[in-house]
Short mmCIF file of N, CA, C and O in Angstrom, two decimals:
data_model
loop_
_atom_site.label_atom_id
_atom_site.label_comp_id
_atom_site.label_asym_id
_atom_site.label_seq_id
_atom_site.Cartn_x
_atom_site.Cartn_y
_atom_site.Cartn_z
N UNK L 1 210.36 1.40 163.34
CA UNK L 1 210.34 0.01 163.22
C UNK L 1 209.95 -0.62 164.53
O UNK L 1 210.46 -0.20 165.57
N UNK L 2 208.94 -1.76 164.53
CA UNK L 2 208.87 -2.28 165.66
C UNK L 2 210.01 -3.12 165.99
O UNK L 2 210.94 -3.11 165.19
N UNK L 3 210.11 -3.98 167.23
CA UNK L 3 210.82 -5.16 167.91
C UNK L 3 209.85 -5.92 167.09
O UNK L 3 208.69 -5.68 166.76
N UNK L 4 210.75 -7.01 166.83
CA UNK L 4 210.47 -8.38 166.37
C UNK L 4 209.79 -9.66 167.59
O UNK L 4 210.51 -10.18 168.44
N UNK L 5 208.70 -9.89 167.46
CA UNK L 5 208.47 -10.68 168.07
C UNK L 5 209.01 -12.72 168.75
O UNK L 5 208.58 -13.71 169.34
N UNK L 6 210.30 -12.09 167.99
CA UNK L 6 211.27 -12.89 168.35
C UNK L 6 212.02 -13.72 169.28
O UNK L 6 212.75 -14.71 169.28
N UNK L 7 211.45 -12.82 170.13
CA UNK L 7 212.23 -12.75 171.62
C UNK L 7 211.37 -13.10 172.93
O UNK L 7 211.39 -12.74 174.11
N UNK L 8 210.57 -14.06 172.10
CA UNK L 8 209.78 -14.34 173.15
C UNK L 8 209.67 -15.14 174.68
O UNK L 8 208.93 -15.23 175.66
N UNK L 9 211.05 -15.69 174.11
CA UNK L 9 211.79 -16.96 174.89
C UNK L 9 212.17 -15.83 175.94
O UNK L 9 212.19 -16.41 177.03
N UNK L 10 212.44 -14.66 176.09
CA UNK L 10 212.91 -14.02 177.50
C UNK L 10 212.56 -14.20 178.63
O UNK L 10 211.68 -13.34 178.61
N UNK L 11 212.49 -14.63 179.73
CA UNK L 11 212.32 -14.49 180.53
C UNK L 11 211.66 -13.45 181.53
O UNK L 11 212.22 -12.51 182.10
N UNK L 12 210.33 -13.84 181.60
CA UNK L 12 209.28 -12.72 182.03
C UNK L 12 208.86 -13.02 183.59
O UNK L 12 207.80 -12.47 183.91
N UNK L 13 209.36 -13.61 184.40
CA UNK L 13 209.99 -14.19 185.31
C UNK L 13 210.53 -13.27 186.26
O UNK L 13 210.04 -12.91 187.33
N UNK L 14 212.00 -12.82 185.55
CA UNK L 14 212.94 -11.93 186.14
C UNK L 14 212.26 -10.77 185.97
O UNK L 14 212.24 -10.17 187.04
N UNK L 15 211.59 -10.07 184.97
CA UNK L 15 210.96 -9.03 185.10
C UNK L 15 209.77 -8.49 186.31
O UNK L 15 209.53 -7.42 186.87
N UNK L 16 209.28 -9.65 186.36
CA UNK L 16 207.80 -9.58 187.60
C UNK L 16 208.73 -10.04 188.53
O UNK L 16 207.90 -10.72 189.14
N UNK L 17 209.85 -10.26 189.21
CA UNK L 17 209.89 -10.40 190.24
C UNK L 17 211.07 -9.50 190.31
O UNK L 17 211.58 -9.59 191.43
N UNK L 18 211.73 -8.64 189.52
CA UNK L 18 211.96 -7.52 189.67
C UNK L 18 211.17 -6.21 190.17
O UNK L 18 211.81 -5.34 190.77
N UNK L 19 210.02 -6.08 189.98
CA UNK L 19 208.68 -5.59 190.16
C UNK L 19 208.31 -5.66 191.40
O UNK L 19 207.92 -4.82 192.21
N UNK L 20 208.50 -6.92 191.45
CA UNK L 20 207.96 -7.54 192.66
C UNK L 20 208.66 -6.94 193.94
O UNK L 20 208.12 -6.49 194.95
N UNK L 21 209.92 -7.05 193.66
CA UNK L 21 211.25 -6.51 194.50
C UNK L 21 211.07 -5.15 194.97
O UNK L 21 211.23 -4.63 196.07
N UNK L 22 210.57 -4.56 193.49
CA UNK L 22 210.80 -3.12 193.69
C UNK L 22 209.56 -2.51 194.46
O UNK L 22 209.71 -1.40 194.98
N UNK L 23 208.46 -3.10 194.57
CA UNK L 23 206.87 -3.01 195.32
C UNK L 23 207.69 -3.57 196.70
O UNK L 23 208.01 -2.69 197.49
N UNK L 24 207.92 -4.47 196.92
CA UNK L 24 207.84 -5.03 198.11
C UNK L 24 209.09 -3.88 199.17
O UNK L 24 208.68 -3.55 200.29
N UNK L 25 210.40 -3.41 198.74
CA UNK L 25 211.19 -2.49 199.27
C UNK L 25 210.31 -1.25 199.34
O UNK L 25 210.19 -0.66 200.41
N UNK L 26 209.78 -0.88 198.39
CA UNK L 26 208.23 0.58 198.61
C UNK L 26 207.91 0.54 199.66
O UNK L 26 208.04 1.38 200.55
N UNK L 27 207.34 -0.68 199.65
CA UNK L 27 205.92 -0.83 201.01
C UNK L 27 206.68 -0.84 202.10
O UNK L 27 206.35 -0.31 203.16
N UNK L 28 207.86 -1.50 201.88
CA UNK L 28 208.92 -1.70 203.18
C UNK L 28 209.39 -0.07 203.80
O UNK L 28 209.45 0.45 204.91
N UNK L 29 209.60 0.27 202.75
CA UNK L 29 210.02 1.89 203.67
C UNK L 29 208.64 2.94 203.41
O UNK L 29 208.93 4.14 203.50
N UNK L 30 207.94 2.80 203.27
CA UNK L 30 206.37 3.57 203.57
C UNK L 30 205.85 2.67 204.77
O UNK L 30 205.30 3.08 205.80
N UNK L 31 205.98 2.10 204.62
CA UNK L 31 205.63 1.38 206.52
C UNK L 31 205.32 2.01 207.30
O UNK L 31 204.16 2.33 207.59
N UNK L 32 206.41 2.37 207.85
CA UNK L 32 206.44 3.30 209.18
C UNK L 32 205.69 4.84 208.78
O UNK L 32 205.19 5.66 209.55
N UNK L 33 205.78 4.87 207.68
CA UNK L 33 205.19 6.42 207.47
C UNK L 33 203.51 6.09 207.24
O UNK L 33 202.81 7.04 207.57
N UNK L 34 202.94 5.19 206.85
CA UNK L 34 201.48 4.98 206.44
C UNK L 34 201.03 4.58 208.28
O UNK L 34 200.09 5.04 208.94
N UNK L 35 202.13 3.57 208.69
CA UNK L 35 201.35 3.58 209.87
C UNK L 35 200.98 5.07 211.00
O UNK L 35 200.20 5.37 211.89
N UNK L 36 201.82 5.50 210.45
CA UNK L 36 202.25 6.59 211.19
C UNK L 36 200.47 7.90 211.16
O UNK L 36 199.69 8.39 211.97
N UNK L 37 200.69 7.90 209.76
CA UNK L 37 199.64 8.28 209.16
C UNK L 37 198.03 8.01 209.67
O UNK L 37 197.09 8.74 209.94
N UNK L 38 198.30 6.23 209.62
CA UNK L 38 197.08 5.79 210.01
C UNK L 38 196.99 6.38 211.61
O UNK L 38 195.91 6.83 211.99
N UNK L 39 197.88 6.38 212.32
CA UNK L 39 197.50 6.36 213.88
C UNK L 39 196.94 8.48 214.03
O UNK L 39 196.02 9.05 214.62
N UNK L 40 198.33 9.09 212.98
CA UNK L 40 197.68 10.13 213.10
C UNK L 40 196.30 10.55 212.94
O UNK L 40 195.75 11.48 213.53
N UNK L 41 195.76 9.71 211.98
CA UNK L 41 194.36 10.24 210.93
C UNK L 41 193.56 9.53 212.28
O UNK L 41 192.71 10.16 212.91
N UNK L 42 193.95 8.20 212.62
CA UNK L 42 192.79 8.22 214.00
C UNK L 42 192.73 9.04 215.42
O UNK L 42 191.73 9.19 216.13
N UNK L 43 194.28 9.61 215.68
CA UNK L 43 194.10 10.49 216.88
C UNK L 43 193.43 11.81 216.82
O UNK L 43 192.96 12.61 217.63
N UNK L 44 193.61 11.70 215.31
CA UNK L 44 192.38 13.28 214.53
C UNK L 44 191.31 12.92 214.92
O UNK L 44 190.83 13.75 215.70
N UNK L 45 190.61 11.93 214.72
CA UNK L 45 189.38 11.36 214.18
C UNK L 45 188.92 11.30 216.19
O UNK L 45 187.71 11.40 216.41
N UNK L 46 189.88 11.15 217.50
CA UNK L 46 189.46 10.99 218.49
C UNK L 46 189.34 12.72 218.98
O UNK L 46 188.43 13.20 219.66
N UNK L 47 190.47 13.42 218.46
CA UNK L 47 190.08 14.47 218.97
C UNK L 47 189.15 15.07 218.45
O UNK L 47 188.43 15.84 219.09
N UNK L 48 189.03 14.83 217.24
CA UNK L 48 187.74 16.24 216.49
C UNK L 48 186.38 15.49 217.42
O UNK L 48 185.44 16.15 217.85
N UNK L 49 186.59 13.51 217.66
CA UNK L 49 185.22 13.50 218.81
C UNK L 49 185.07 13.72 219.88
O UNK L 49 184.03 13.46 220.49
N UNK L 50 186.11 14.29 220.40
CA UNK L 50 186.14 14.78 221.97
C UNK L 50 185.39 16.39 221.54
O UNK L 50 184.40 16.98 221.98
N UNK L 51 186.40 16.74 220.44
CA UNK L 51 185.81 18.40 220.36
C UNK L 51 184.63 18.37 220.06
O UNK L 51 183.99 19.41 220.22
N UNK L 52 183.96 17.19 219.53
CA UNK L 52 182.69 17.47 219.07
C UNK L 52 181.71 17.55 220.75
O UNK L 52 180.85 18.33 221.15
N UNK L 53 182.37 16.37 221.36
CA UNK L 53 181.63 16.40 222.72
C UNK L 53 181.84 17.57 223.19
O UNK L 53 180.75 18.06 223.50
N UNK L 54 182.51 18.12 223.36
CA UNK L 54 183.02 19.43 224.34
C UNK L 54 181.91 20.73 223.42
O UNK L 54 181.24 21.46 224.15
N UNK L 55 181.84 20.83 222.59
CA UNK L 55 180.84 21.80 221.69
C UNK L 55 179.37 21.66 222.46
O UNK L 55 178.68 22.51 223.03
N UNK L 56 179.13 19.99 222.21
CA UNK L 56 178.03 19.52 222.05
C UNK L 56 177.19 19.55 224.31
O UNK L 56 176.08 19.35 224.80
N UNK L 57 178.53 19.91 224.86
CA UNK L 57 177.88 19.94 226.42
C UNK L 57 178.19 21.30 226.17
O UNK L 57 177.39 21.57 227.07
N UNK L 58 178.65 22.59 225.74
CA UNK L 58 179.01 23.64 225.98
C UNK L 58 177.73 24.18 225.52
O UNK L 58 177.16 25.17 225.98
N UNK L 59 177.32 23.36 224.50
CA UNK L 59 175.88 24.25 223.71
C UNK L 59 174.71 23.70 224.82
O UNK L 59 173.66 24.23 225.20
N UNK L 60 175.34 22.43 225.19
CA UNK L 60 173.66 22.11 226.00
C UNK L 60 173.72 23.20 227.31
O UNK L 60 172.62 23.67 227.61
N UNK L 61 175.06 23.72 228.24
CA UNK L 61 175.23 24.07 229.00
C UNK L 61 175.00 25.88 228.76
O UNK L 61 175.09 26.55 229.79
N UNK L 62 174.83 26.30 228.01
CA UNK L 62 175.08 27.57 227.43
C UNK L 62 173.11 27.12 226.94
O UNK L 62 172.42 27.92 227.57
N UNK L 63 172.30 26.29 226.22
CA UNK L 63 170.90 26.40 226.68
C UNK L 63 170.51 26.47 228.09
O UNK L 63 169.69 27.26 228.57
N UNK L 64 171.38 25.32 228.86
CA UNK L 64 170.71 25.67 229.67
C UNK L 64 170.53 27.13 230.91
O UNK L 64 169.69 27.46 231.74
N UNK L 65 171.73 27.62 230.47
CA UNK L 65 171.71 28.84 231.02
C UNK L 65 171.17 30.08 230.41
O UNK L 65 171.39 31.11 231.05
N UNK L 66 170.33 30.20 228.99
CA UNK L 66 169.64 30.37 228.76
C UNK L 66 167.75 30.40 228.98
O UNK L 66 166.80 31.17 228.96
N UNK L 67 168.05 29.18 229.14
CA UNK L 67 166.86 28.81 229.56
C UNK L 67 166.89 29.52 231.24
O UNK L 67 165.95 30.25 231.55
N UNK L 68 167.82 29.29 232.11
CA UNK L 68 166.88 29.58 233.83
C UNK L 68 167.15 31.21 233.74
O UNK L 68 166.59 31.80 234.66
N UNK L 69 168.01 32.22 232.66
CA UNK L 69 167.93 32.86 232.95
C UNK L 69 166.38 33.55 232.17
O UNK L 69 165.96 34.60 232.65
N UNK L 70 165.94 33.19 231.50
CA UNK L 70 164.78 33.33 230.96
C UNK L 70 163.45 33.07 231.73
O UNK L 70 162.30 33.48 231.55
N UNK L 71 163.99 32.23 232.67
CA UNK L 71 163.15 31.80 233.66
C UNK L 71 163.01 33.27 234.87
O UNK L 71 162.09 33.93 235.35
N UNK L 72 164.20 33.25 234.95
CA UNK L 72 164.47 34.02 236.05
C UNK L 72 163.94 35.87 235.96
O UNK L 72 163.70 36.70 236.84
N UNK L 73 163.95 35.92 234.55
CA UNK L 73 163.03 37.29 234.04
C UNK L 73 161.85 37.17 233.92
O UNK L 73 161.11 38.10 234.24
N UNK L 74 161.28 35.78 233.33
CA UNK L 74 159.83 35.81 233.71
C UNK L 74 159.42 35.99 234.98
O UNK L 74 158.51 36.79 235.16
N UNK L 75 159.95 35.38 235.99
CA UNK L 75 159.49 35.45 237.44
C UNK L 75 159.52 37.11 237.81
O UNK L 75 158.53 37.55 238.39
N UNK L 76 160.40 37.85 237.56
CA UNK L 76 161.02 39.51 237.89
C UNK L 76 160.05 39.70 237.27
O UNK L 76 159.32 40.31 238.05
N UNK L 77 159.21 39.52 235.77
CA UNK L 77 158.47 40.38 234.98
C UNK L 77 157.01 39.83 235.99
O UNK L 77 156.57 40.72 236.71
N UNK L 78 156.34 38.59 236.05
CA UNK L 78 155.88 38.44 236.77
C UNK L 78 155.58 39.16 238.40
O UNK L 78 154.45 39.44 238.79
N UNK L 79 156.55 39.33 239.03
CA UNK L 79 156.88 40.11 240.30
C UNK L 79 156.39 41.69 239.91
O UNK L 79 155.35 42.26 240.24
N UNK L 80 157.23 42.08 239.29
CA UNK L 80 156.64 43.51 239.22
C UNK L 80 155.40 43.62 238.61
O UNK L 80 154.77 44.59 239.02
N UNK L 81 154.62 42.72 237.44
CA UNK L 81 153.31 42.94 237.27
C UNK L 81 152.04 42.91 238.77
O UNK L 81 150.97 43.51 238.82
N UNK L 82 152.57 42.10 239.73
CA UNK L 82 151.82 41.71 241.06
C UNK L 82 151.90 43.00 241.83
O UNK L 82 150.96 43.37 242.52
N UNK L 83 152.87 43.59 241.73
CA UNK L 83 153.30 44.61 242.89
C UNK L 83 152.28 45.79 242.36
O UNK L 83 151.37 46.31 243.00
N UNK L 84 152.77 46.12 240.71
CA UNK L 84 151.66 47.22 239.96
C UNK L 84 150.24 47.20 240.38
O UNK L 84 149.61 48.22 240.67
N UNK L 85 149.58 45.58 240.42
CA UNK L 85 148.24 45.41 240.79
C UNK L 85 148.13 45.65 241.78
O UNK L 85 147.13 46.32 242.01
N UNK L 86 148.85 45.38 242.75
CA UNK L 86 148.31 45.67 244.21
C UNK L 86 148.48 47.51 244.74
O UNK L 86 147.87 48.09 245.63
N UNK L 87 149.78 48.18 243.56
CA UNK L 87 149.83 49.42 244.29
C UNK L 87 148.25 49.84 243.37
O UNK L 87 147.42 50.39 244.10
N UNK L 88 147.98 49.72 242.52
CA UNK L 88 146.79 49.92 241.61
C UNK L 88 145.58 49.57 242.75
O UNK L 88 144.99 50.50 243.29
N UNK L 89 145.28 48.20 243.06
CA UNK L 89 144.14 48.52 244.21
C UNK L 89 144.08 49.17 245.31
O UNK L 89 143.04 49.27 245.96
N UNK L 90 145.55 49.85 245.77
CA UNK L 90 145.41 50.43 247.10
C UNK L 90 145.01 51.95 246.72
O UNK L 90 144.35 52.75 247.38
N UNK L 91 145.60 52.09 245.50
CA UNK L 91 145.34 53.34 244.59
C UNK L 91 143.98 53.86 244.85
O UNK L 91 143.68 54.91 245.41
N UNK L 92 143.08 52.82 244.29
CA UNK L 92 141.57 52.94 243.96
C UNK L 92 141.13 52.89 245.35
O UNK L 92 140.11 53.53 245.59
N UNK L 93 141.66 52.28 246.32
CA UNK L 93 140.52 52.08 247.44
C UNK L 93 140.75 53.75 247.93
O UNK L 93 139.79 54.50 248.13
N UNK L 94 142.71 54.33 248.14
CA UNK L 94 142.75 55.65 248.91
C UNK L 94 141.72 56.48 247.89
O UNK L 94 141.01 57.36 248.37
N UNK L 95 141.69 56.23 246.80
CA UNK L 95 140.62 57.62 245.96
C UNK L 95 139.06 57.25 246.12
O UNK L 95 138.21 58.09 245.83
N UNK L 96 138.63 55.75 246.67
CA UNK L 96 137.51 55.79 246.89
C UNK L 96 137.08 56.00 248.46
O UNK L 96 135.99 55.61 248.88
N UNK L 97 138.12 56.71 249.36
CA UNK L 97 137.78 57.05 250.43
C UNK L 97 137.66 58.14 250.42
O UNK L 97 136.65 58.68 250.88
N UNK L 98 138.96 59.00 249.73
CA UNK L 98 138.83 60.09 249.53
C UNK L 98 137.81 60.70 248.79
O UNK L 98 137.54 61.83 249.20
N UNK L 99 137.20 60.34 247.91
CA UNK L 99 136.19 60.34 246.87
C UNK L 99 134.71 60.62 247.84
O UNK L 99 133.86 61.48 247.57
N UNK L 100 134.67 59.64 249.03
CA UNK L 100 133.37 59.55 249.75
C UNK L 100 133.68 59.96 251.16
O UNK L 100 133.22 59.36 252.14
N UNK L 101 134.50 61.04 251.24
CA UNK L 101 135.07 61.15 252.63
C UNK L 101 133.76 61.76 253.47
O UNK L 101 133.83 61.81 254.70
N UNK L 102 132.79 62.14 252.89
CA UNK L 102 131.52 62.69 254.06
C UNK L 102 130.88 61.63 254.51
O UNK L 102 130.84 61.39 255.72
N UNK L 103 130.22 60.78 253.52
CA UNK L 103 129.83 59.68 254.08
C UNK L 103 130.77 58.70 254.92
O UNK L 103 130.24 58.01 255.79
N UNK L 104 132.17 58.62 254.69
CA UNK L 104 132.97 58.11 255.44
C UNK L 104 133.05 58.45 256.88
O UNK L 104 132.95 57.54 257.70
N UNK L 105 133.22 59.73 257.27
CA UNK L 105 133.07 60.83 258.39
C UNK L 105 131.98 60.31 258.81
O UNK L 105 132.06 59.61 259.82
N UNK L 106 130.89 60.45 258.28
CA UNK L 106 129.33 60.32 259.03
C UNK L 106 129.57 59.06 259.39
O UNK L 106 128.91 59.10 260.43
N UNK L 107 129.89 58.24 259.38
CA UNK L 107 129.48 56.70 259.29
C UNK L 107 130.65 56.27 260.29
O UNK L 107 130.61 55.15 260.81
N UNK L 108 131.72 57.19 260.55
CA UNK L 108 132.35 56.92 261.72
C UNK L 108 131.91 57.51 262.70
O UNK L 108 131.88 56.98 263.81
N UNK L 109 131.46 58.86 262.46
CA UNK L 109 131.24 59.90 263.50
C UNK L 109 129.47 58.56 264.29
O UNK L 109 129.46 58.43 265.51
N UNK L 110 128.50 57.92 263.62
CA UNK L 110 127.64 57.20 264.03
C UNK L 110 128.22 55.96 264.62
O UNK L 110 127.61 54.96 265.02
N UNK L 111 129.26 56.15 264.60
CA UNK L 111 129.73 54.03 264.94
C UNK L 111 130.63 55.42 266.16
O UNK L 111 130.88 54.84 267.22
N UNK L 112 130.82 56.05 266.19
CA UNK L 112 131.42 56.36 267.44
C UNK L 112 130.20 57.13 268.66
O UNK L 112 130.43 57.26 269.86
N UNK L 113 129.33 57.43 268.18
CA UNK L 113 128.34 58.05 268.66
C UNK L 113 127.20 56.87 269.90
O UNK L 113 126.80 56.97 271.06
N UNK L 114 127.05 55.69 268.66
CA UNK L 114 126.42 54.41 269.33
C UNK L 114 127.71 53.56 270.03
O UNK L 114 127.36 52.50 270.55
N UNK L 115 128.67 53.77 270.09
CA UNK L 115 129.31 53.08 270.89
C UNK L 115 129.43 53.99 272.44
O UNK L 115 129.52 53.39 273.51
N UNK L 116 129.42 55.43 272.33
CA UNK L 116 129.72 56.00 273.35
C UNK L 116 128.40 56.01 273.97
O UNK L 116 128.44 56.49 275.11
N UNK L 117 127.11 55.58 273.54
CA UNK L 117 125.71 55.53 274.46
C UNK L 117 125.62 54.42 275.05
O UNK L 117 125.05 54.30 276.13
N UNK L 118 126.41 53.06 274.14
CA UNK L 118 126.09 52.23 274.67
C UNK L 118 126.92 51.68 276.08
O UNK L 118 126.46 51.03 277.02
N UNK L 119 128.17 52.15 275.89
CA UNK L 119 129.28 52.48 276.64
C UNK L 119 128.78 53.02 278.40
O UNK L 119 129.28 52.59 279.44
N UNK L 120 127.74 54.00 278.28
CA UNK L 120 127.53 55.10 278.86
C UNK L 120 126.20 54.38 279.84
O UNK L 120 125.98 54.54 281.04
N UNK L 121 125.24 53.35 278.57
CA UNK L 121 123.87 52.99 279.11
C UNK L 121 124.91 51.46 280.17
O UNK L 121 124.49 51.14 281.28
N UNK L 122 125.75 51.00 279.76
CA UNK L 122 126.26 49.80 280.44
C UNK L 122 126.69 50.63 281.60
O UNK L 122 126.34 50.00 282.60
N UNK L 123 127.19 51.56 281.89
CA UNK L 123 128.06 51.56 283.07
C UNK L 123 127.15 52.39 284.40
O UNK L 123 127.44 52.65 285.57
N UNK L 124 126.22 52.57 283.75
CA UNK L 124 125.01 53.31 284.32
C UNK L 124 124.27 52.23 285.22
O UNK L 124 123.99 52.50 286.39
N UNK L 125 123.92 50.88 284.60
CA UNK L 125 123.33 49.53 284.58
C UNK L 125 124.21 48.96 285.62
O UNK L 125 123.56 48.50 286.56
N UNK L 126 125.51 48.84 285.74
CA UNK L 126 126.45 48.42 286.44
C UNK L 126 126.42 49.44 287.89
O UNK L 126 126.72 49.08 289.03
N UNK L 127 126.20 50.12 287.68
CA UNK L 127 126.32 51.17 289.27
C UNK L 127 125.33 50.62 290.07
O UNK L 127 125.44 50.63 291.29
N UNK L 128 124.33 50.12 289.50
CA UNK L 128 123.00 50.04 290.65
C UNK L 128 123.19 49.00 290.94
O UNK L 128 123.73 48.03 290.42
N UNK L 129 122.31 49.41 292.57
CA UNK L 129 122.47 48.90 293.49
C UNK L 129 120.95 47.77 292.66
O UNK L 129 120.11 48.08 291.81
N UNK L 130 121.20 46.50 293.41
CA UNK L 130 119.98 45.73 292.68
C UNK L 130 118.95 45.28 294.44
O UNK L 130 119.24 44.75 295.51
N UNK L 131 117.77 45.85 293.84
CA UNK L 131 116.42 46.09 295.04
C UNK L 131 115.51 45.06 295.20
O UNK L 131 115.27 44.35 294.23
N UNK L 132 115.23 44.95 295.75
CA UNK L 132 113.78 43.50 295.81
C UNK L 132 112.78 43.90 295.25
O UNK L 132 112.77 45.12 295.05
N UNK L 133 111.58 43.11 294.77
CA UNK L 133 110.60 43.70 294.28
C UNK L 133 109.61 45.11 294.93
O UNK L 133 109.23 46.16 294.42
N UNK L 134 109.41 44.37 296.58
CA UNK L 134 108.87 45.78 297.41
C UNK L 134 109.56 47.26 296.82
O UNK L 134 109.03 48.16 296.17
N UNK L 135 110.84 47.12 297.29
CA UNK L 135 111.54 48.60 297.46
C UNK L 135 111.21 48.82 295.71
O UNK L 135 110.36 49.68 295.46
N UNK L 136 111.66 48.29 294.83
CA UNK L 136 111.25 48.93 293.47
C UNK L 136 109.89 49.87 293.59
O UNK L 136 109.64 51.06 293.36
N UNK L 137 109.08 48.64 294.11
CA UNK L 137 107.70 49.08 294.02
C UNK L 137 107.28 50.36 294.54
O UNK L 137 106.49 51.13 293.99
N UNK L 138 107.74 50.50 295.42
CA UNK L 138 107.52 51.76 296.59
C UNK L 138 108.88 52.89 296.15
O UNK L 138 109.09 53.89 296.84
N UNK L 139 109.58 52.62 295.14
CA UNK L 139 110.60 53.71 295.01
C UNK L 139 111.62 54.00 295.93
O UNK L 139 112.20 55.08 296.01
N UNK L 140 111.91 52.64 296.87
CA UNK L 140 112.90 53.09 297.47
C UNK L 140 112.89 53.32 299.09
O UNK L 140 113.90 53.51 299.78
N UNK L 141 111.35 53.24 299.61
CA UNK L 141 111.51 54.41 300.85
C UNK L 141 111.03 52.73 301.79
O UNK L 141 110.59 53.03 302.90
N UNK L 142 111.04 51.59 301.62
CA UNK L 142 110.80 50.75 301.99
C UNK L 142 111.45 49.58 302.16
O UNK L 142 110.88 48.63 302.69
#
């Protein structure tokens, strides 16, 4: 059976502000706990952005030490490719001496040969006595 719509005269009044009562004591003791909440959910919200900063210089700092040490092997790989070339041309020049060592020999043994004549024709040039034209002419006895 339903209620009779009878009863309409009640007072709907006392009901909503019974309601009202009972919302408003809620909110009254969740208060302190929502604020509480709120301040927690933002000191989250500051640390996860600090942690995000702290990630975000650790990764730039961690490239960049990536990066100079990458640097720092190119230069080493660099370095030892320079050193290879140069022991490589000294390589080729000792096997192209060795390679031509007669003509090498000859070609000193001639650069020492014309230095010791010329050596020999200067100091020869330097001894004499220097004569007037007569005495040349006559050889001396004049």
């Amino acid at each position: 059976m339903s209620q009779s719509n009878s009863g309409t005269s009640q007072n709907s009044n006392a009901k909503q502000s019974a309601s009202a009562k009972a919302r408003q004591a809620t909110a009254k003791a969740t208060a302190p706990a929502s604020q509480a909440a709120d301040k927690a959910a933002a000191k989250s919200g500051d640390a996860a952005s600090a942690a995000v900063d702290t990630a975000e210089r650790t990764a730039g700092t961690g490239t960049a030490i990536v990066n100079s040490t990458a640097e720092r092997v190119q230069a080493g790989r660099q370095a030892v490719i320079d050193a290879s070339g140069q022991a490589a041309a000294f390589a080729k020049t000792t096997w192209t001496v060795i390679a031509n060592r007669k003509a090498v020999a000859a070609g000193v043994g001639a650069g020492l040969s014309v230095l010791g004549a010329t050596s020999y024709l200067a100091g020869r040039r330097a001894g004499r006595r220097t004569y007037g034209p007569i005495t040349r002419l006559t050889g001396g006895r004049i």
